[in-house]
Amino acid sequence: MFEEKVRELLDKALQEKPDFFLINFEIKGGNTIEVIIDGDQGVKVEDCIAISRAIEHNLDREEEDFSLQVMSAGVTEGLVHQRQYQKNIGRILAIKTLANETFEGELIEVSDETFTLKWKAREPKPLGKGKITVEKTHPIQFGEVKKANVVIKFN
């Protein structure tokens, strides 16, 4: 089947480039193949071209007509792969959990099963009136994430 062949070629191309990983693979109507990749060090246009050629040059257009798009994951698409968190340490993330909790803070640590955010909050003083600024951290399990986005701020 066409989809299986494309998937095999894509997997082989990604195995040859271990710094890259798949975010999304889809074959839409009219045999439009859409591949979204990301990389531990980011993705350059040349990387997309290399993946595209590895797929396209091994398919026969006489057998199956298709169009192919290989793209890098955009910042607005959110984080879907655990490896994306590692490369975003130091950035501000907005997280929504499966329990509908929301967090926004600096990504400070990533492990195999969790990541940790840090932020500042104003809280009442333990004694007396007024508030103090405290630094909070919160570990979040990858399996609990419903949505995760890098927060883009323009100064």
Short mmCIF file of C-alpha atoms in Angstrom, two decimals:
data_model
loop_
_atom_site.label_atom_id
_atom_site.label_comp_id
_atom_site.label_asym_id
_atom_site.label_seq_id
_atom_site.Cartn_x
_atom_site.Cartn_y
_atom_site.Cartn_z
CA MET A 1 0.00 0.00 0.00
CA PHE A 2 1.17 3.54 -0.79
CA GLU A 3 0.94 4.87 2.79
CA GLU A 4 2.99 1.96 4.17
CA LYS A 5 5.71 2.48 1.57
CA VAL A 6 5.91 6.22 2.31
CA ARG A 7 6.03 5.49 6.06
CA GLU A 8 8.88 3.00 5.58
CA LEU A 9 10.87 5.51 3.52
CA LEU A 10 10.25 8.24 6.10
CA ASP A 11 11.31 5.99 8.98
CA LYS A 12 14.49 5.00 7.12
CA ALA A 13 15.32 8.66 6.36
CA LEU A 14 14.85 9.59 10.03
CA GLN A 15 16.99 6.65 11.20
CA GLU A 16 19.82 7.97 9.05
CA LYS A 17 19.47 11.38 10.74
CA PRO A 18 19.10 10.59 14.47
CA ASP A 19 19.00 14.29 15.47
CA PHE A 20 15.58 14.55 13.80
CA PHE A 21 12.24 13.13 14.86
CA LEU A 22 8.73 12.97 13.49
CA ILE A 23 6.03 15.30 14.75
CA ASN A 24 3.29 14.44 12.27
CA PHE A 25 2.81 12.32 9.15
CA GLU A 26 -0.37 12.42 7.14
CA ILE A 27 -1.55 11.55 3.64
CA LYS A 28 -4.43 13.81 2.72
CA GLY A 29 -6.86 13.68 -0.18
CA GLY A 30 -5.28 13.64 -3.63
CA ASN A 31 -2.21 11.83 -2.22
CA THR A 32 -0.82 14.96 -0.59
CA ILE A 33 1.89 13.73 1.76
CA GLU A 34 2.52 16.06 4.69
CA VAL A 35 5.49 15.46 7.00
CA ILE A 36 6.36 17.67 9.97
CA ILE A 37 9.74 17.10 11.61
CA ASP A 38 11.74 18.66 14.42
CA GLY A 39 15.33 18.30 15.51
CA ASP A 40 17.35 18.44 18.69
CA GLN A 41 19.25 21.40 17.23
CA GLY A 42 16.36 22.77 15.16
CA VAL A 43 15.60 22.14 11.49
CA LYS A 44 17.07 23.88 8.46
CA VAL A 45 15.62 24.03 4.97
CA GLU A 46 18.38 21.67 3.81
CA ASP A 47 17.19 19.09 6.35
CA CYS A 48 13.64 19.21 4.99
CA ILE A 49 15.00 18.85 1.45
CA ALA A 50 17.07 15.79 2.44
CA ILE A 51 14.07 14.05 4.03
CA SER A 52 11.92 14.98 1.05
CA ARG A 53 14.43 13.55 -1.43
CA ALA A 54 14.80 10.34 0.57
CA ILE A 55 11.08 9.77 0.16
CA GLU A 56 10.43 11.23 -3.29
CA HIS A 57 13.36 9.59 -5.08
CA ASN A 58 12.17 6.15 -3.97
CA LEU A 59 8.60 6.48 -5.18
CA ASP A 60 7.47 5.93 -8.75
CA ARG A 61 5.23 8.71 -10.05
CA GLU A 62 4.13 6.39 -12.86
CA GLU A 63 2.68 4.10 -10.20
CA GLU A 64 1.19 6.72 -7.91
CA ASP A 65 0.70 10.47 -8.40
CA PHE A 66 1.47 12.49 -5.25
CA SER A 67 2.66 15.77 -3.82
CA LEU A 68 5.05 15.93 -0.89
CA GLN A 69 5.59 18.62 1.75
CA VAL A 70 8.26 18.27 4.43
CA MET A 71 8.18 21.05 7.02
CA SER A 72 9.69 21.90 10.36
CA ALA A 73 7.48 22.21 13.42
CA GLY A 74 6.48 25.80 14.01
CA VAL A 75 6.50 27.49 17.40
CA THR A 76 2.73 27.93 17.28
CA GLU A 77 2.08 24.21 16.88
CA GLY A 78 2.89 23.33 20.46
CA LEU A 79 5.12 20.66 21.92
CA VAL A 80 4.07 17.11 21.14
CA HIS A 81 7.31 15.12 21.41
CA GLN A 82 9.30 14.71 24.61
CA ARG A 83 12.52 15.66 22.80
CA GLN A 84 11.05 19.10 22.07
CA TYR A 85 11.04 19.94 25.77
CA GLN A 86 14.78 19.37 26.14
CA LYS A 87 15.62 21.93 23.46
CA ASN A 88 13.29 24.49 25.05
CA ILE A 89 14.90 24.59 28.51
CA GLY A 90 15.09 28.21 29.60
CA ARG A 91 11.98 29.25 27.66
CA ILE A 92 8.56 30.09 29.08
CA LEU A 93 5.92 27.40 28.53
CA ALA A 94 2.14 27.54 28.89
CA ILE A 95 0.81 24.15 29.96
CA LYS A 96 -2.73 22.81 30.22
CA THR A 97 -3.07 19.43 31.93
CA LEU A 98 -5.64 16.69 31.44
CA ALA A 99 -7.09 17.80 34.80
CA ASN A 100 -7.59 21.31 33.25
CA GLU A 101 -4.92 22.89 35.45
CA THR A 102 -2.90 25.64 33.78
CA PHE A 103 0.69 26.60 34.46
CA GLU A 104 3.01 29.16 32.92
CA GLY A 105 6.65 29.26 33.82
CA GLU A 106 10.25 28.80 32.78
CA LEU A 107 11.14 25.26 31.79
CA ILE A 108 14.08 24.45 34.06
CA GLU A 109 14.45 20.67 33.94
CA VAL A 110 13.48 17.67 31.83
CA SER A 111 13.72 14.01 32.82
CA ASP A 112 12.45 10.81 31.20
CA GLU A 113 8.95 11.13 32.67
CA THR A 114 8.57 14.72 33.90
CA PHE A 115 9.54 18.31 33.29
CA THR A 116 9.68 21.16 35.81
CA LEU A 117 8.46 24.73 35.51
CA LYS A 118 9.55 27.68 37.68
CA TRP A 119 7.75 30.99 38.17
CA LYS A 120 7.31 33.82 40.68
CA ALA A 121 4.06 34.41 42.54
CA ARG A 122 2.76 36.94 45.04
CA GLU A 123 1.45 35.34 48.22
CA PRO A 124 0.28 36.61 51.60
CA LYS A 125 3.02 36.96 54.21
CA PRO A 126 3.10 34.13 56.76
CA LEU A 127 2.82 36.79 59.51
CA GLY A 128 1.36 40.24 59.25
CA LYS A 129 -0.22 42.10 56.37
CA GLY A 130 0.95 42.38 52.81
CA LYS A 131 2.35 40.03 50.24
CA ILE A 132 5.75 38.65 49.37
CA THR A 133 7.14 37.34 46.10
CA VAL A 134 7.98 33.65 46.21
CA GLU A 135 9.57 31.37 43.65
CA LYS A 136 7.57 28.24 42.88
CA THR A 137 8.45 25.09 40.97
CA HIS A 138 6.16 22.35 39.80
CA PRO A 139 7.02 19.01 38.16
CA ILE A 140 4.55 17.80 35.51
CA GLN A 141 4.29 14.28 34.10
CA PHE A 142 4.44 14.14 30.28
CA GLY A 143 1.39 11.85 30.34
CA GLU A 144 -0.65 14.57 32.08
CA VAL A 145 -0.10 17.23 29.40
CA LYS A 146 -3.10 18.12 27.28
CA LYS A 147 -1.45 21.08 25.55
CA ALA A 148 2.00 22.67 25.78
CA ASN A 149 3.14 25.81 23.99
CA VAL A 150 6.24 27.97 24.03
CA VAL A 151 5.20 31.50 25.04
CA ILE A 152 6.48 34.07 22.57
CA LYS A 153 7.09 37.49 24.11
CA PHE A 154 8.12 40.59 22.22
CA ASN A 155 9.93 43.25 24.23
#
